[in-house]
Coordinates of C-alpha atoms in Angstrom, one line a residue:
M15 CA 135.5 87.4 113.3
S16 CA 137.4 86.5 116.2
P17 CA 135.6 87.0 119.3
T18 CA 136.4 90.0 121.3
P19 CA 136.8 91.5 125.1
H20 CA 132.7 91.7 126.6
A21 CA 132.2 89.7 122.8
T22 CA 130.3 85.2 123.4
R23 CA 130.7 82.9 120.3
T24 CA 128.0 81.3 120.3
S25 CA 129.4 78.5 117.8
D26 CA 132.6 78.3 115.7
G27 CA 130.8 76.3 112.6
A28 CA 132.5 73.8 110.2
P29 CA 134.9 74.1 108.0
G30 CA 134.3 76.6 105.0
A31 CA 130.8 77.7 106.9
R32 CA 130.2 81.0 108.8
P33 CA 130.9 81.4 111.9
G34 CA 128.4 81.1 114.4
V35 CA 126.8 84.3 115.6
T36 CA 128.5 86.8 118.0
L37 CA 126.8 88.7 121.4
V38 CA 128.0 91.2 123.1
H39 CA 127.4 94.3 125.2
T40 CA 129.8 97.3 124.9
R41 CA 130.2 100.3 122.4
E42 CA 134.0 99.4 122.2
A43 CA 133.7 95.4 121.5
L44 CA 130.8 96.5 118.9
D45 CA 132.9 98.3 116.8
R46 CA 136.0 96.4 117.1
L47 CA 133.5 93.4 115.5
L48 CA 132.2 96.6 113.2
D49 CA 135.4 97.5 112.2
Q50 CA 136.4 93.5 111.3
A51 CA 134.3 93.0 108.9
R52 CA 134.3 96.4 107.3
T53 CA 137.8 95.2 106.6
R54 CA 137.0 91.6 105.4
S55 CA 134.5 92.8 103.3
A56 CA 136.9 95.4 101.2
K57 CA 139.4 92.6 100.5
A58 CA 136.1 90.5 99.6
P59 CA 136.2 89.7 95.3
A60 CA 134.0 91.6 93.8
A61 CA 130.4 90.9 93.8
P62 CA 128.4 91.5 90.7
H63 CA 126.0 94.5 91.9
A64 CA 122.7 93.2 94.2
E65 CA 119.6 94.3 93.6
P66 CA 117.9 94.1 97.2
A67 CA 116.0 91.0 98.1
A68 CA 112.2 90.2 96.5
S69 CA 110.7 90.7 99.8
A70 CA 112.0 93.5 100.4
E71 CA 110.3 96.8 99.2
P72 CA 112.4 99.2 96.5
A73 CA 115.2 100.5 97.6
A74 CA 114.7 103.9 96.3
S75 CA 112.3 104.6 99.2
I76 CA 113.9 105.9 102.6
G77 CA 112.6 102.8 104.9
T78 CA 112.1 98.2 112.7
G79 CA 112.9 81.5 119.6
P80 CA 113.8 78.6 117.7
T81 CA 110.6 80.3 117.5
Q82 CA 107.6 77.1 117.5
V83 CA 105.5 79.6 115.5
A84 CA 103.5 78.1 112.4
P85 CA 105.2 78.3 109.0
A86 CA 103.9 82.5 108.0
R87 CA 103.4 84.1 104.2
T88 CA 103.8 87.9 104.3
E89 CA 101.9 91.0 102.7
P90 CA 102.4 92.0 98.9
P91 CA 105.9 95.1 98.6
A92 CA 104.4 97.9 98.1
D93 CA 105.5 101.0 98.0
A94 CA 106.2 103.1 100.5
P95 CA 105.8 106.0 101.7
G96 CA 108.0 108.8 102.7
P97 CA 110.5 110.9 100.9
V98 CA 112.2 108.9 97.9
A99 CA 115.5 110.7 97.2
P100 CA 118.1 108.9 98.4
V101 CA 120.9 111.0 101.6
P102 CA 123.7 112.0 98.9
G103 CA 126.7 109.6 100.1
A104 CA 129.4 107.3 99.2
R105 CA 127.4 104.3 99.8
P106 CA 128.6 101.0 98.4
A107 CA 126.8 98.9 95.1
T108 CA 126.7 96.0 98.2
P109 CA 125.5 97.4 101.1
R110 CA 128.4 95.4 103.5
I111 CA 126.8 96.2 107.3
A112 CA 123.1 95.6 107.8
V113 CA 121.8 96.8 111.5
V114 CA 118.3 94.4 112.3
M115 CA 117.1 96.7 115.3
T116 CA 114.5 95.4 117.9
M117 CA 113.4 94.8 120.8
G118 CA 114.1 90.6 121.6
A119 CA 111.6 87.6 121.7
L120 CA 112.3 87.0 118.2
H121 CA 109.8 85.0 116.6
D122 CA 109.4 84.5 113.0
G123 CA 109.1 87.5 111.4
H124 CA 111.8 89.7 113.0
A125 CA 113.8 86.9 111.4
T126 CA 112.5 87.1 107.5
L127 CA 113.8 90.4 108.5
V128 CA 117.2 88.7 109.2
R129 CA 116.9 86.7 106.5
T130 CA 116.6 89.6 104.1
A131 CA 119.6 91.6 104.8
R132 CA 122.1 88.8 105.2
E133 CA 121.1 88.0 101.6
R134 CA 121.0 91.4 100.3
V135 CA 124.4 92.1 102.2
G136 CA 125.9 88.6 101.3
R137 CA 128.2 86.2 103.0
D138 CA 130.8 89.3 103.3
G139 CA 128.8 91.0 104.5
A140 CA 127.7 91.5 108.5
V141 CA 124.2 91.1 109.8
V142 CA 124.5 93.4 113.2
V143 CA 120.5 92.7 115.3
T144 CA 120.3 94.8 118.2
V145 CA 117.6 93.6 121.7
F146 CA 117.2 96.2 124.0
V147 CA 113.8 96.7 125.2
N148 CA 113.9 100.5 125.1
P149 CA 112.3 102.6 127.9
L150 CA 111.8 106.0 126.8
Q151 CA 108.9 104.9 124.2
F152 CA 107.6 103.0 126.9
G153 CA 105.0 104.8 128.6
A154 CA 103.1 105.6 132.4
G155 CA 101.1 102.2 133.0
E156 CA 102.3 100.3 129.8
D157 CA 103.9 97.2 129.6
L158 CA 108.3 97.7 130.4
D159 CA 108.4 95.6 132.9
R160 CA 106.7 92.1 131.9
Y161 CA 107.5 92.8 128.5
P162 CA 109.6 89.8 127.8
R163 CA 113.4 89.2 127.6
T164 CA 114.6 86.3 126.4
L165 CA 118.1 87.2 125.5
D166 CA 119.4 82.8 125.2
A167 CA 116.4 82.5 122.6
D168 CA 117.2 85.7 120.0
V169 CA 120.6 85.1 119.7
R170 CA 119.8 80.9 119.1
V171 CA 117.2 82.6 116.0
A172 CA 118.8 85.4 115.1
E173 CA 122.0 82.6 114.8
A174 CA 119.6 80.2 112.2
A175 CA 118.2 83.3 110.1
G176 CA 121.8 84.4 109.0
A177 CA 123.2 87.1 112.4
D178 CA 126.9 88.1 112.5
I179 CA 126.5 90.0 115.5
V180 CA 124.3 90.8 117.9
F181 CA 124.5 93.8 120.1
A182 CA 123.0 93.8 122.4
P183 CA 123.7 96.3 125.6
S184 CA 122.1 97.1 129.2
V185 CA 120.0 100.4 129.4
D186 CA 123.3 102.1 131.2
E187 CA 125.3 101.6 127.9
V188 CA 123.2 103.6 125.7
Y189 CA 122.2 106.3 127.1
P190 CA 125.5 106.5 130.8
G191 CA 124.9 108.9 132.5
G192 CA 120.4 108.2 132.9
E193 CA 117.8 109.7 129.7
P194 CA 119.0 111.7 127.1
Q195 CA 118.2 115.6 128.1
V196 CA 118.7 116.0 123.9
R197 CA 115.8 113.7 121.9
V198 CA 114.2 113.9 118.7
S199 CA 111.0 114.9 118.1
A200 CA 108.6 112.8 116.5
G201 CA 107.1 116.8 114.8
P202 CA 103.1 117.2 113.5
M203 CA 103.1 113.0 112.4
G204 CA 104.6 111.2 115.5
Q205 CA 101.1 113.2 116.9
R206 CA 98.7 111.3 114.9
L207 CA 97.3 108.1 115.8
E208 CA 100.0 105.6 118.6
G209 CA 100.9 109.1 118.9
A210 CA 97.8 110.6 120.1
S211 CA 97.3 107.5 122.3
R212 CA 101.1 106.7 123.8
P213 CA 102.1 110.2 123.8
G214 CA 105.8 110.6 123.4
H215 CA 106.4 106.7 122.0
F216 CA 107.5 107.5 118.6
D217 CA 109.8 110.5 120.5
G218 CA 111.0 107.9 122.5
M219 CA 111.4 104.7 119.4
L220 CA 113.2 108.1 116.7
T221 CA 115.9 108.8 119.5
V222 CA 116.9 105.0 120.7
V223 CA 116.6 104.3 116.5
A224 CA 118.9 107.7 115.9
K225 CA 121.2 106.8 118.5
L226 CA 121.6 103.2 117.4
L227 CA 122.7 104.1 113.8
H228 CA 125.2 105.8 115.3
L229 CA 126.5 102.6 117.3
T230 CA 126.3 100.3 114.2
R231 CA 126.8 102.3 111.4
P232 CA 125.4 100.0 108.8
D233 CA 124.7 100.8 105.2
V234 CA 121.5 99.4 105.4
A235 CA 119.0 99.4 107.9
F236 CA 115.2 96.7 107.6
F237 CA 112.4 97.8 109.2
G238 CA 108.9 95.6 109.1
Q239 CA 106.0 97.2 107.6
K240 CA 103.3 96.4 110.3
D241 CA 104.9 99.4 112.6
A242 CA 103.8 101.3 109.1
Q243 CA 104.2 104.5 111.4
Q244 CA 107.1 104.1 113.5
L245 CA 108.5 103.8 109.7
A246 CA 107.4 106.0 107.7
L247 CA 109.5 107.8 110.2
I248 CA 112.5 106.9 110.8
R249 CA 112.5 107.6 106.7
R250 CA 111.3 111.1 107.8
M251 CA 114.3 111.4 110.7
V252 CA 117.0 109.9 108.0
H253 CA 116.1 112.0 105.2
D254 CA 115.1 115.5 107.2
L255 CA 118.7 115.2 109.2
A256 CA 120.9 113.7 106.5
F257 CA 121.6 110.2 107.9
R258 CA 123.6 108.6 105.3
V259 CA 121.8 104.9 105.1
E260 CA 119.2 103.0 103.6
I261 CA 116.0 102.3 105.1
A262 CA 113.7 99.8 103.8
G263 CA 110.2 98.6 105.1
V264 CA 110.4 94.7 104.6
P265 CA 106.4 93.2 104.5
T266 CA 104.5 92.3 107.7
V267 CA 104.5 87.9 107.9
R268 CA 101.2 86.9 108.9
E269 CA 100.9 83.2 110.9
P270 CA 98.2 81.2 108.9
D271 CA 95.1 82.2 109.8
G272 CA 96.6 85.9 109.4
L273 CA 97.2 87.5 113.1
A274 CA 100.2 89.6 112.1
L275 CA 103.4 88.0 114.8
S276 CA 104.4 90.0 117.2
S277 CA 105.5 90.4 120.4
R278 CA 102.7 91.0 122.4
N279 CA 100.8 87.6 121.0
R280 CA 102.1 85.2 123.9
Y281 CA 100.1 87.4 126.4
L282 CA 96.6 86.8 124.3
S283 CA 94.9 82.9 125.8
T284 CA 92.8 81.3 123.0
R285 CA 89.5 83.4 123.5
E286 CA 91.5 86.6 123.3
R287 CA 92.9 85.5 119.9
R288 CA 90.0 84.7 118.8
T289 CA 88.5 88.1 119.3
A290 CA 92.2 89.5 118.0
L291 CA 91.8 87.4 114.5
A292 CA 89.5 90.7 114.4
L293 CA 91.8 93.2 113.7
S294 CA 92.3 91.4 110.0
T295 CA 89.6 89.8 109.7
A296 CA 88.8 94.6 109.3
L297 CA 91.7 94.9 106.8
F298 CA 91.0 92.2 104.2
A299 CA 87.6 92.9 104.8
A300 CA 89.0 96.2 103.5
R301 CA 90.6 95.4 100.7
D302 CA 88.0 93.1 99.2
R303 CA 85.4 95.6 99.2
L304 CA 87.9 98.3 97.5
A305 CA 88.8 95.5 94.8
A306 CA 85.0 95.0 94.8
Q307 CA 84.4 98.9 94.0
Q308 CA 87.3 98.9 91.6
A309 CA 86.2 96.0 89.1
L310 CA 82.9 97.2 90.2
R311 CA 84.4 100.9 88.6
A312 CA 85.9 99.2 85.6
R313 CA 82.8 97.3 84.5
A314 CA 80.6 100.9 84.4
E315 CA 83.5 101.8 82.2
T316 CA 81.9 100.0 79.3
L317 CA 78.1 100.8 79.5
P318 CA 77.3 103.2 78.0
A319 CA 75.7 106.5 80.7
S320 CA 72.4 107.1 80.2
P321 CA 69.9 107.6 83.5
S322 CA 70.1 104.2 84.0
R323 CA 73.6 103.0 84.9
A324 CA 72.4 102.6 87.9
E325 CA 70.0 99.9 86.5
A326 CA 72.0 98.8 83.9
L327 CA 75.0 98.1 86.8
S328 CA 73.1 96.0 89.1
R329 CA 72.2 93.9 86.0
I330 CA 75.7 92.8 85.3
G331 CA 75.4 90.2 88.4
E332 CA 79.1 90.8 90.3
S333 CA 77.5 89.2 93.4
R334 CA 79.4 91.3 95.6
A335 CA 79.4 94.4 94.8
A336 CA 75.7 94.8 93.4
A337 CA 75.0 96.7 96.5
D338 CA 77.6 98.8 95.3
A339 CA 75.9 99.7 92.3
H340 CA 73.5 103.2 92.6
A341 CA 77.0 104.7 94.8
V342 CA 79.7 103.5 92.4
A343 CA 77.7 104.8 89.2
Q344 CA 76.5 108.2 90.9
A345 CA 80.0 108.9 92.1
A346 CA 81.2 107.5 88.1
Q347 CA 78.7 109.9 86.6
H348 CA 80.1 113.2 89.1
G349 CA 83.9 112.2 88.4
Q350 CA 84.0 111.5 92.0
G351 CA 87.1 108.1 92.9
G352 CA 85.2 107.8 95.2
G353 CA 85.5 105.0 97.7
A354 CA 87.6 105.4 100.5
D355 CA 84.1 106.2 102.6
A356 CA 83.0 102.2 101.6
V357 CA 86.1 100.7 102.7
R358 CA 86.7 102.6 106.2
A359 CA 83.0 101.2 106.5
A360 CA 83.5 97.8 105.5
A361 CA 86.5 97.2 107.9
R362 CA 84.4 98.6 111.2
A363 CA 81.7 96.0 110.7
V364 CA 84.0 93.5 111.7
L365 CA 85.3 96.2 114.2
D366 CA 81.7 96.5 114.7
E367 CA 80.8 92.3 116.1
A368 CA 84.4 91.8 117.6
A369 CA 83.4 94.8 120.9
K370 CA 80.5 92.2 120.8
A371 CA 82.6 89.0 121.7
E372 CA 83.5 87.9 124.6
P373 CA 85.9 88.5 125.6
P374 CA 85.3 91.7 124.1
L375 CA 87.6 94.3 121.2
A376 CA 88.0 97.8 122.5
L377 CA 89.1 100.1 119.4
D378 CA 91.6 102.1 120.2
Y379 CA 91.3 103.6 116.2
L380 CA 91.0 103.0 112.4
A381 CA 92.2 104.9 110.1
L382 CA 92.5 105.3 106.2
V383 CA 95.4 107.2 105.6
D384 CA 97.9 109.2 102.9
P385 CA 101.1 107.2 103.9
T386 CA 103.6 111.0 103.6
D387 CA 102.0 112.4 106.9
F388 CA 99.2 110.0 108.1
T389 CA 96.2 112.8 107.5
E390 CA 93.3 111.4 107.0
V391 CA 92.3 110.5 103.3
P392 CA 89.0 111.9 101.7
D393 CA 86.3 109.8 100.3
D394 CA 87.4 110.8 96.8
H395 CA 90.8 110.3 97.5
T396 CA 92.7 108.4 95.0
G397 CA 96.3 106.6 94.4
D398 CA 97.7 104.9 98.4
A399 CA 96.4 105.1 101.7
V400 CA 97.2 102.7 104.9
L401 CA 94.4 101.1 106.8
L402 CA 96.0 101.0 110.2
V403 CA 93.5 99.9 113.1
A404 CA 94.5 99.9 116.5
A405 CA 92.7 98.2 119.6
K406 CA 92.9 95.9 122.9
V407 CA 92.3 92.5 123.5
G408 CA 92.5 91.5 126.9
T409 CA 95.7 93.7 128.2
T410 CA 97.3 92.8 124.9
R411 CA 97.4 96.2 122.8
L412 CA 97.8 95.3 119.1
I413 CA 98.6 97.0 115.9
D414 CA 97.9 96.2 112.3
N415 CA 97.7 97.4 109.1
L416 CA 97.4 97.4 104.9
P417 CA 98.3 99.6 102.0
L418 CA 95.7 99.9 99.7
T419 CA 95.4 101.5 96.1
F420 CA 93.1 104.3 95.4
G421 CA 91.9 104.2 90.8
A422 CA 94.1 103.0 89.0
P423 CA 98.6 102.1 89.7
A424 CA 101.1 104.6 88.9

């Protein structure tokens, strides 16, 4: 790609190497680069069909400084919620253009999205990273003014991860003439949980995602599973409004202590960070409780049914699940799946302790929901679910989630 007006090349690269990332600020410059990318990709030798990268979820489901972050780990891939039938349209077998949408302050979680996109489109494709702090998704009293803006560092992170273009438009470029009069509505699912805590947030998010999808014209867009409700709503919008783009989710990236990577983590003091670890600790405690219950239930099925079933289960000796033996036995006798309430209780116990810490954790919500509509699941739920938590530590609001499967995997 040759530099264009309103574009800046960060490096020319060594002979034979991919050129450096190009920073653009206007729609006209972005259009020229995208046209060049599609022309170049169309002329490239045909490549075998590329399967989705292992770190991304299956594409059949319709699917958001150099940094000094510690080595990160990701959640195991989980089947994504939402509609599974892709929107009809002529997409290339190997996508030519991928987009990763961000609000800047890039960290290794964003870099993982870019690396996954690079793998997916291959050397001859183009990866676009958008950097735009969207005012429509910030409510009154939220941190729009203090949200970190680190464009120079963001460009370096994007380039190192394999991006070709960084599109960093101004507010006037995205919303010429002021705030848009017509917006995308997130509907009932967008009014729950995060939507209830942040009224209008998802309407603003979907409006800018829709606009950036039009501007970047990608074949595939990558979003993090950390923002589970956001990802589900983007999928729903793409399906309902017939966008011809594939939405792919990438598992949450965590630091070694378990804290999910977030641009807002930098606001935490050392003591606040210790308290904030309760979010991921609660999720993992719930996951362990579910695993223990399901292991005990599997063992219970090998025992003969009798009035003394609970006592027999207690003698099995699984220390983690012995306390649940009677409840699990009764659930099995009554033909119930059971377990969702116990999973919620395991997570809540951790969060209740964190509320007593100094500084304390102020819980916003803990929810165990159906991934198709984000409504709470009943105690006898079987199948996929998502456990979500949101809380404040000091003035910093954090979210996290973990996909879970109740009963035998489908």
